[in-house]
XYZ file of C-alpha atoms in Angstrom:
652
model
C 141.277 119.921 74.711
C 138.791 118.042 77.012
C 135.182 117.591 75.989
C 132.718 117.818 79.105
C 129.803 115.704 78.336
C 126.581 116.194 80.451
C 125.638 113.126 82.502
C 121.962 113.842 82.069
C 122.192 114.069 78.151
C 119.908 111.838 76.119
C 116.687 109.919 76.653
C 114.695 110.824 79.751
C 112.485 108.270 81.439
C 109.402 109.290 79.597
C 111.056 109.114 76.106
C 112.650 105.912 76.852
C 109.437 104.447 77.910
C 107.608 105.814 74.773
C 110.051 104.193 72.348
C 110.308 100.789 74.174
C 106.266 100.686 74.136
C 106.278 101.587 70.330
C 108.964 99.022 69.461
C 107.129 96.357 71.516
C 103.583 97.103 70.073
C 105.180 97.175 66.582
C 106.514 93.745 66.944
C 103.038 92.359 67.495
C 100.767 91.020 64.742
C 99.781 93.725 62.422
C 101.960 96.492 63.612
C 100.718 99.762 64.875
C 100.221 103.549 64.228
C 101.430 106.765 65.878
C 99.598 109.937 65.692
C 102.173 112.586 64.593
C 105.780 112.125 65.939
C 105.923 109.744 68.942
C 108.990 111.846 70.164
C 110.505 115.038 68.618
C 113.468 113.281 67.001
C 113.051 112.535 63.238
C 115.806 109.964 63.251
C 113.923 107.944 65.897
C 110.568 108.422 64.270
C 112.011 107.135 60.911
C 113.562 103.995 62.803
C 109.998 103.375 64.182
C 108.498 103.479 60.697
C 111.094 100.935 59.448
C 110.009 98.631 62.436
C 106.240 98.760 61.408
C 104.942 101.830 63.115
C 102.862 103.687 60.558
C 102.582 107.468 60.859
C 99.470 109.527 60.320
C 98.393 112.988 61.414
C 94.660 112.180 60.835
C 93.098 110.044 63.557
C 90.333 109.217 61.075
C 92.675 107.306 58.864
C 93.205 104.599 61.437
C 90.815 101.580 60.859
C 88.763 100.326 63.674
C 90.433 97.434 65.426
C 93.938 98.785 64.816
C 96.278 100.037 67.511
C 97.732 103.250 67.956
C 100.634 104.308 70.269
C 99.930 107.694 71.933
C 102.864 110.020 71.704
C 104.851 110.939 74.812
C 103.706 114.442 74.590
C 99.955 113.325 75.074
C 96.929 113.783 72.878
C 93.784 115.918 72.678
C 91.031 114.774 74.639
C 88.693 114.852 71.847
C 90.939 112.728 69.633
C 91.085 110.066 72.428
C 87.283 109.995 72.739
C 86.964 109.771 69.077
C 89.297 106.842 68.894
C 87.560 105.008 71.550
C 84.147 105.557 69.898
C 85.447 104.169 66.650
C 86.979 100.947 68.299
C 90.641 101.869 67.887
C 92.800 100.341 70.459
C 95.390 102.777 72.349
C 98.618 102.114 74.028
C 99.620 105.186 75.910
C 103.184 106.199 75.799
C 102.358 109.487 77.259
C 104.806 110.613 79.710
C 103.608 110.091 83.295
C 104.377 113.504 84.201
C 102.214 114.845 81.191
C 99.491 112.528 82.301
C 99.522 114.024 85.811
C 99.280 117.580 84.340
C 96.167 116.527 82.157
C 94.529 115.026 85.333
C 95.093 118.438 87.167
C 93.491 120.244 84.341
C 90.539 117.920 84.283
C 90.224 118.317 88.098
C 90.366 122.114 87.802
C 87.275 121.727 85.451
C 85.436 119.566 87.925
C 86.057 122.120 90.773
C 84.839 125.023 88.659
C 88.355 126.521 88.207
C 90.008 127.786 85.005
C 93.108 125.978 84.144
C 96.202 127.996 83.142
C 99.104 126.510 81.441
C 102.465 128.014 81.212
C 104.153 126.979 78.151
C 104.343 127.084 74.233
C 100.770 127.390 72.982
C 101.798 125.463 69.643
C 103.528 122.529 71.521
C 101.505 119.276 71.173
C 102.023 118.767 75.007
C 100.451 122.076 75.782
C 97.549 121.734 73.245
C 96.909 118.359 74.731
C 96.877 119.613 78.387
C 94.675 122.575 77.289
C 91.981 120.101 75.961
C 91.475 118.524 79.305
C 90.146 121.656 80.921
C 87.275 124.012 79.943
C 88.293 127.282 78.306
C 92.048 126.740 79.350
C 94.243 129.681 79.111
C 97.870 129.319 77.797
C 100.527 131.874 78.426
C 104.085 131.658 76.978
C 105.553 133.836 79.630
C 105.002 136.767 82.063
C 104.270 139.280 79.442
C 101.264 137.272 78.108
C 100.126 136.995 81.880
C 100.297 140.805 82.190
C 98.329 141.350 78.979
C 95.641 138.992 80.142
C 95.203 140.790 83.567
C 95.211 144.311 81.942
C 92.476 143.283 79.588
C 89.791 142.988 82.247
C 89.740 143.675 85.906
C 87.343 140.558 86.541
C 90.050 138.332 85.407
C 91.676 138.738 88.815
C 88.582 137.276 90.508
C 88.535 133.971 88.365
C 89.591 130.796 90.570
C 92.654 129.538 88.689
C 94.620 126.380 88.826
C 98.131 126.830 87.244
C 100.235 124.101 85.761
C 103.385 124.321 83.512
C 104.862 122.519 80.624
C 107.186 119.726 81.546
C 110.071 121.444 79.674
C 109.530 125.077 80.459
C 112.341 127.301 81.609
C 111.973 127.646 85.479
C 112.629 131.366 85.521
C 109.793 131.951 82.967
C 107.187 129.715 85.065
C 108.310 131.326 88.455
C 108.077 134.870 87.313
C 104.573 134.147 85.624
C 103.424 132.720 88.947
C 104.722 135.609 90.944
C 102.541 137.857 88.949
C 99.420 135.688 89.133
C 99.871 135.250 92.896
C 100.197 138.905 93.517
C 97.274 140.083 91.281
C 94.746 137.363 91.522
C 92.630 136.259 94.611
C 92.214 132.613 94.317
C 95.288 130.638 92.669
C 96.455 127.133 93.155
C 99.818 126.598 91.671
C 101.411 123.191 90.720
C 105.145 123.052 89.795
C 104.939 120.400 87.129
C 108.315 120.990 85.481
C 109.832 117.461 85.026
C 112.657 116.899 87.558
C 114.692 115.404 84.858
C 114.328 118.508 82.729
C 115.338 120.832 85.732
C 118.353 118.595 86.321
C 119.320 118.755 82.577
C 118.821 122.419 82.288
C 120.893 123.170 85.538
C 123.653 120.855 84.310
C 123.885 122.567 80.957
C 124.049 125.918 82.567
C 126.847 124.839 84.914
C 128.842 123.360 81.916
C 128.198 126.314 79.636
C 129.729 128.682 82.183
C 132.980 126.675 82.058
C 133.564 126.187 78.430
C 134.302 128.100 75.296
C 131.998 126.253 73.036
C 128.829 124.653 73.968
C 127.244 121.896 71.571
C 123.534 121.095 72.040
C 122.275 118.043 70.220
C 118.495 117.453 69.556
C 115.638 117.746 67.012
C 115.118 121.416 66.033
C 111.324 120.796 66.751
C 112.067 119.706 70.298
C 111.201 122.275 73.031
C 113.439 120.974 75.669
C 116.349 121.147 73.178
C 115.430 124.629 72.244
C 115.398 125.714 76.057
C 118.736 124.119 76.538
C 120.162 126.156 73.798
C 118.503 129.306 75.116
C 120.055 128.575 78.659
C 123.494 127.916 77.274
C 123.613 131.088 75.249
C 123.282 133.139 78.421
C 126.443 131.630 79.829
C 128.693 130.635 76.890
C 129.842 132.986 73.888
C 129.737 130.233 71.350
C 126.756 127.881 71.234
C 125.561 125.579 68.420
C 122.424 123.407 68.119
C 122.885 120.357 65.854
C 120.829 117.156 65.047
C 123.918 114.990 63.689
C 127.512 115.000 63.940
C 128.016 115.821 60.328
C 126.878 119.431 61.140
C 130.138 120.057 63.120
C 133.035 121.837 61.579
C 136.690 122.553 62.731
C 136.197 126.190 62.535
C 133.667 125.914 65.482
C 136.622 125.147 67.864
C 139.138 127.549 66.805
C 140.811 129.218 69.881
C 138.866 127.184 72.307
C 140.572 125.272 75.210
C 137.454 123.481 76.595
C 134.162 122.437 75.003
C 130.860 121.291 76.561
C 128.242 118.813 75.144
C 124.561 118.205 76.171
C 121.477 116.813 74.422
C 117.788 117.044 74.581
C 115.510 114.473 76.065
C 114.690 113.002 72.712
C 118.221 112.370 71.615
C 119.286 108.732 71.313
C 122.515 107.611 72.813
C 124.161 106.630 69.655
C 123.851 110.219 68.177
C 125.338 111.585 71.329
C 128.300 109.087 70.978
C 128.814 110.090 67.392
C 128.784 113.715 68.177
C 131.233 113.318 71.009
C 133.629 111.208 68.870
C 133.260 113.694 66.078
C 133.976 116.787 68.572
C 137.100 114.968 69.670
C 138.307 114.601 66.165
C 137.359 118.175 65.055
C 139.174 119.664 68.189
C 142.390 117.552 67.288
C 142.122 118.947 63.719
C 141.666 122.516 65.018
C 144.671 122.256 67.326
C 146.836 121.050 64.214
C 149.629 119.421 66.377
C 150.643 116.065 67.581
C 150.170 115.329 71.205
C 153.286 114.977 73.125
C 154.163 111.881 75.264
C 153.579 114.081 78.425
C 150.106 115.105 77.301
C 149.134 111.554 76.429
C 150.399 110.615 79.822
C 148.394 113.282 81.508
C 145.327 112.299 79.632
C 145.701 108.825 80.772
C 144.893 110.108 84.253
C 141.313 110.721 85.331
C 140.439 114.466 85.759
C 138.828 115.114 88.943
C 136.310 118.063 89.516
C 134.407 119.053 92.536
C 131.039 117.279 92.540
C 132.201 114.340 90.480
C 131.384 110.824 91.347
C 134.339 108.568 91.172
C 135.107 104.871 91.894
C 138.398 103.837 93.210
C 140.207 101.116 95.182
C 140.974 101.322 98.913
C 144.805 101.215 99.106
C 145.344 102.016 102.864
C 143.438 102.527 106.065
C 144.463 104.677 109.018
C 142.550 105.563 112.109
C 141.425 109.049 110.878
C 141.169 108.311 107.034
C 140.914 105.961 104.051
C 143.194 106.341 101.173
C 141.789 105.687 97.688
C 143.196 105.219 94.260
C 140.815 106.762 91.698
C 143.165 106.690 88.777
C 143.861 110.341 88.915
C 147.256 112.569 89.389
C 146.005 113.489 92.841
C 146.257 111.386 96.030
C 142.717 110.876 97.126
C 141.617 110.187 100.765
C 138.208 110.160 102.733
C 138.107 111.602 106.227
C 136.588 109.465 108.878
C 133.838 112.109 109.243
C 133.004 111.802 105.504
C 132.875 107.982 105.687
C 130.107 107.539 108.109
C 127.687 109.562 110.389
C 128.577 107.206 113.210
C 131.581 108.924 115.322
C 132.251 105.730 117.099
C 132.756 103.553 113.995
C 136.196 102.478 112.859
C 137.235 102.769 109.296
C 138.322 99.018 109.099
C 134.846 97.961 110.207
C 133.444 99.604 107.042
C 136.103 98.947 104.318
C 139.046 96.898 103.707
C 142.072 97.283 101.595
C 141.302 96.065 98.045
C 137.602 97.035 98.285
C 136.007 99.038 95.374
C 134.185 102.111 96.761
C 132.072 104.798 94.993
C 132.661 108.292 96.339
C 131.824 112.031 95.877
C 134.757 114.597 94.938
C 134.486 117.176 97.789
C 137.581 119.286 96.980
C 140.518 118.973 94.474
C 143.786 120.764 95.378
C 146.046 120.562 92.367
C 148.672 122.600 93.910
C 149.240 120.317 96.781
C 148.267 117.239 94.719
C 145.400 115.663 96.775
C 141.702 115.267 96.532
C 139.035 115.094 99.413
C 136.412 112.418 98.903
C 133.061 111.692 100.676
C 131.196 108.412 100.782
C 128.669 109.943 103.109
C 127.571 112.668 100.805
C 127.358 110.333 97.658
C 125.002 108.061 99.776
C 122.898 110.949 100.667
C 122.808 112.112 96.973
C 121.871 108.518 95.784
C 118.900 108.607 98.307
C 117.689 111.823 96.846
C 118.007 110.519 93.396
C 115.951 107.414 94.277
C 113.335 109.652 95.846
C 113.106 111.811 92.657
C 113.027 108.723 90.490
C 110.199 107.391 92.658
C 108.121 110.321 91.595
C 108.557 109.544 88.037
C 108.181 105.710 88.338
C 105.237 106.261 90.938
C 107.153 103.593 93.119
C 105.797 102.632 96.475
C 108.313 103.329 99.221
C 108.382 102.289 102.845
C 109.211 104.556 105.854
C 108.574 105.211 109.597
C 106.183 107.850 111.030
C 108.716 110.096 113.177
C 106.389 113.090 114.227
C 103.075 114.964 114.047
C 103.142 118.503 112.940
C 100.850 121.196 111.854
C 98.791 119.819 108.889
C 100.128 116.359 108.905
C 102.772 113.982 109.767
C 106.550 113.278 108.860
C 107.829 110.110 107.449
C 111.426 109.143 107.417
C 112.260 107.361 104.030
C 115.784 106.241 103.862
C 116.891 109.325 106.070
C 114.877 111.792 104.075
C 112.039 113.764 105.716
C 108.809 113.257 103.789
C 105.911 115.399 104.820
C 102.432 113.763 104.392
C 99.491 116.152 104.695
C 96.659 115.182 106.997
C 94.393 114.688 103.913
C 96.824 112.205 102.470
C 97.487 110.325 105.810
C 94.914 107.729 105.095
C 93.140 108.524 108.385
C 89.724 109.859 108.826
C 89.221 113.706 109.062
C 90.003 114.843 112.511
C 91.731 111.716 113.587
C 94.664 111.861 116.090
C 97.605 111.633 113.835
C 100.051 111.239 116.919
C 98.840 107.761 117.223
C 100.638 106.890 113.914
C 104.263 107.663 115.427
C 106.428 104.855 115.086
C 104.306 103.002 112.686
C 105.894 101.752 109.364
C 103.813 102.933 106.436
C 103.864 102.690 102.620
C 103.571 105.788 100.603
C 104.121 107.397 97.112
C 106.106 110.424 96.707
C 104.173 113.189 94.964
C 106.530 116.346 95.108
C 110.119 116.726 95.358
C 112.240 120.038 95.553
C 115.634 119.124 96.133
C 116.975 122.578 96.228
C 114.494 123.428 99.303
C 114.970 119.730 100.607
C 111.219 119.469 100.441
C 109.427 116.170 99.841
C 105.702 115.426 99.979
C 104.083 112.045 99.879
C 100.749 110.282 100.013
C 99.918 107.260 102.196
C 96.247 107.516 101.049
C 97.066 106.805 97.274
C 98.699 103.673 98.255
C 95.945 102.486 100.741
C 93.120 103.409 98.212
C 94.821 101.470 95.440
C 95.193 98.477 97.682
C 91.599 98.904 98.882
C 90.497 99.008 95.093
C 92.463 95.948 94.312
C 90.970 94.145 97.289
C 87.434 95.299 96.039
C 87.974 94.236 92.581
C 89.131 90.702 93.728
C 86.142 90.340 96.158
C 83.515 91.260 93.595
C 85.171 88.823 91.184
C 84.954 85.913 93.551
C 82.026 86.661 95.913
C 79.387 83.879 96.265
C 76.248 83.256 98.216
C 77.191 81.227 101.393
C 80.812 82.178 101.102
C 82.478 82.815 104.629
C 84.703 85.718 105.381
C 86.473 87.038 108.587
C 85.402 90.796 108.752
C 85.959 93.776 111.076
C 83.017 95.862 112.431
C 83.281 99.355 110.873
C 80.230 101.088 112.148
C 76.840 100.386 113.829
C 73.374 101.447 113.440
C 70.045 100.629 115.389
C 69.156 98.104 112.690
C 72.518 96.298 112.235
C 76.293 96.610 111.758
C 78.549 97.234 108.780
C 81.384 94.848 108.244
C 84.543 95.316 106.257
C 85.235 91.912 104.425
C 88.220 93.064 102.470
C 87.872 96.560 101.087
C 84.084 96.275 100.842
C 81.415 96.810 103.653
C 78.618 94.319 103.960
C 75.612 94.879 106.332
C 74.507 92.295 109.028
C 70.801 93.002 109.904
C 70.093 92.973 113.693
C 68.188 89.879 113.069
C 71.130 87.978 111.748
C 73.539 88.885 114.309
C 72.312 86.432 116.931
C 69.730 83.501 117.286
C 68.872 85.388 120.685
C 66.443 88.294 120.608
C 68.435 91.478 121.038
C 67.325 95.158 121.072
C 70.595 96.711 119.750
C 73.643 95.317 118.059
C 75.748 96.532 121.043
C 74.492 93.683 123.058
C 76.574 91.299 120.967
C 79.600 93.348 119.439
C 81.266 96.530 119.043
C 83.266 98.719 116.430
C 86.668 97.080 115.866
C 85.510 93.491 116.666
C 86.224 90.555 114.270
C 83.198 88.639 113.008
C 83.001 85.309 111.145
C 80.181 86.265 108.528
C 78.823 84.607 105.296
C 77.084 86.075 102.331
C 73.272 85.910 102.290
C 72.926 87.953 99.102
C 74.697 90.637 96.989
C 74.211 93.027 94.202
C 77.108 94.027 92.179
C 75.450 96.973 90.392
C 74.324 98.649 93.555
C 77.587 97.399 95.365
C 75.405 96.090 98.198
C 76.129 92.886 100.261
C 73.863 91.387 102.908
C 75.656 89.287 105.519
C 74.789 86.823 108.356
C 76.376 85.728 111.557
C 73.979 83.113 112.658
C 74.962 79.473 111.804
C 71.958 78.226 109.878
C 73.383 74.729 109.755
C 72.148 74.700 113.470
C 68.329 74.408 113.953
C 67.514 75.982 117.431
C 64.010 74.213 117.529
C 66.013 70.803 117.166
C 68.279 71.967 119.796
C 65.284 72.635 122.137
C 63.586 69.255 121.320
C 66.853 67.280 122.034
C 67.230 69.118 125.359
C 63.830 69.478 126.748
C 60.327 67.721 126.923
C 56.932 68.478 128.520
C 57.169 68.578 132.330
C 60.818 69.686 132.297
C 61.916 72.679 134.293
C 64.022 75.228 132.465
C 65.724 78.479 133.458
C 64.661 81.010 130.970
C 65.350 84.837 130.144
C 62.300 87.129 129.928
C 62.609 88.913 126.444
C 59.420 90.720 125.871
C 56.411 91.706 127.948
C 52.968 91.974 126.254
C 49.558 92.633 127.795
C 48.586 88.922 127.631
C 51.820 87.481 129.028
C 55.594 87.343 128.614
C 57.908 85.771 126.062
C 60.933 84.023 127.410
C 63.971 82.528 125.639
C 64.321 78.844 126.352
C 67.375 78.287 124.159
C 69.029 80.875 121.674
C 66.480 81.179 118.869
C 63.558 79.574 120.565
C 61.003 81.546 122.739
C 57.974 80.294 124.740
C 54.961 82.016 126.108
C 54.102 82.408 129.750
C 50.372 83.361 129.673
C 49.578 86.167 132.211
C 47.436 83.461 134.047
C 50.699 81.216 134.567
C 52.915 84.128 135.818
C 51.862 83.992 139.568
C 49.575 81.957 141.818
C 47.336 85.063 142.230
C 45.601 87.199 139.891
C 47.736 90.204 138.358
C 46.707 93.087 136.113
C 49.857 92.997 133.944
C 52.896 90.966 133.591
C 55.323 93.800 134.382
C 53.873 93.773 137.864
C 55.912 90.687 138.487
C 58.429 90.301 135.789
C 60.983 92.648 133.857
C 62.719 92.032 130.558
C 66.166 90.452 131.068
C 65.125 88.597 134.292
C 65.995 85.027 134.636
C 63.285 82.613 136.018
C 62.518 79.010 136.383
C 59.535 77.707 134.322
C 57.671 74.491 133.646
C 57.304 73.357 130.198
C 53.510 72.599 129.971
C 52.895 72.072 126.255
C 54.717 71.776 122.984
C 53.225 72.247 119.537
C 55.898 70.585 117.198
C 53.872 71.451 113.999
C 53.523 75.164 114.830
C 56.837 75.170 116.947
C 55.056 76.835 119.806
C 55.795 76.360 123.443
C 53.729 77.001 126.513
C 55.442 77.778 129.837
C 54.190 78.390 133.376
C 55.763 79.787 136.586
C 52.593 79.113 138.464
C 52.911 75.413 138.068
C 56.110 75.514 140.001
C 54.557 77.572 142.669
C 51.275 75.558 143.092
C 52.809 72.027 142.869
C 54.125 71.854 146.375
C 50.838 72.995 147.883
C 48.864 70.309 145.725
C 51.065 67.638 147.031
C 50.601 68.675 150.575
C 46.877 68.547 150.107
C 47.106 64.865 148.875
C 49.382 63.734 151.793
C 47.664 61.645 154.603
C 46.802 63.537 157.729
C 48.908 62.293 160.762
C 46.888 61.797 163.934
């Protein structure tokens, strides 16, 4: 009798991570502590104690300076604050999925909303989540929701943020949410059931429907193990939950032809192997007979089931299919249409005889003795698995923007359509998102619903993280006088703001140019690249003053090297006053044309002759090197020819 072992049985990502962190921390000097059980498995907890992880249920017992590993289910907010205040070091082994729910609860509080948790009120994960919001409500199912709504009509008007225990049975969560959506006026719902938990529960239900006996392995305090047992009991007439292999007995398998085995997320692989081996022995004992040569021969063949992943060797290639030996009784083959999406590709271009190939079992026909395989579907399934894993691991993925639609953009990530809301696109509010089409972008996956083929991602989280990293690096290394290449982000009447690597600094209008300018727009525009240097900075206020002018060059010295008294210069009128006009001789150096030197006649005001921005020729009539003042004259150039004519001899 075969034993069907669930592929998802055993440690999930969060539990595996927690145990690894505890083992690593325990190996450091002085060992460490855990508050309560790190995970819900007594055997693992005992093993950790032997490795030097001391256990206590009282936070105040942990001395200051010691290290505590926070359990995978999370901890009360008050406990964390107390540990920090007492100087106790913490290593968070809290499952990333649980951390996300805690943040949602805290966000609900900051938004003035009331958090609702669907789950077991006595479970440490739920108690921890509840502590991150103010007056958090916890409902163990739809009946509790109905009772709360019936208690007071005003409850329907309260803004609610709904989350769910990671191991909750989906039916309980969805039924509870349907009631809240129907009865309440302002509800935000977040499906925070762990993807691994949902996959484990779905697989357990599928196996339980196929077998006569279902064995569930896991600690009796484990919520996810308890839920697995409840799910299996609805589909299998005989279900038993055990912690170790020695709890099995031959009587359990009397009259059975097939048995199933799954395990909770906190069950080590070693225990699962022990149970699997023990089940095989107990089944053999229950049968009470020697296996025949024919049975042994049949067992030597691999059993194929629809949906299995199998690895085989390519034995033959024809124009329409590829034959594969997968070690089963059935002859297995892959149709060309199931080998690749490209209708023009030839099988021999993709595989060769002798190649090892991993495939998906599409259909098994025991009567005619063949099995249809698909490489294309397996490749697609792997992509989805990678996408789902990316949520847990918070992996940064790369994709191409393919389209803009209502509310956001679509990014193709390894062939999977990922919807990115406009608020998560990384673009300013109201920006034209169609301009992003064709761009390669980096993003994180925030939500996956494989059944509905819905994937949601965020570009903003990646760009913000990169920006924060750049900001931290800049503030760590900034110095007065340090040069940066920056981009003009915005402009005002008094200067421009320049991004120098995640941080904006301001260049005052007086530091933009040696020339006198009225507005920054005269020398730059938004998007321009500027070479700037740091004049001053304030890390506490996060302010940076930047300059563009090269102070290593002295404009006065440039003037002195180029001109002397009596020289003629072409200058630009920069400012008109009642007593005359200022003109730029060289960038950064202005001279005064007194009103009496503007024309060869009397004028009432300079603007009668000159205008700002006008280029005119002047004569340098005086230079005060000490005060760095220059006197200029237009009149001297107008009257000089006349004076020379007066001095010329008269011809007779």
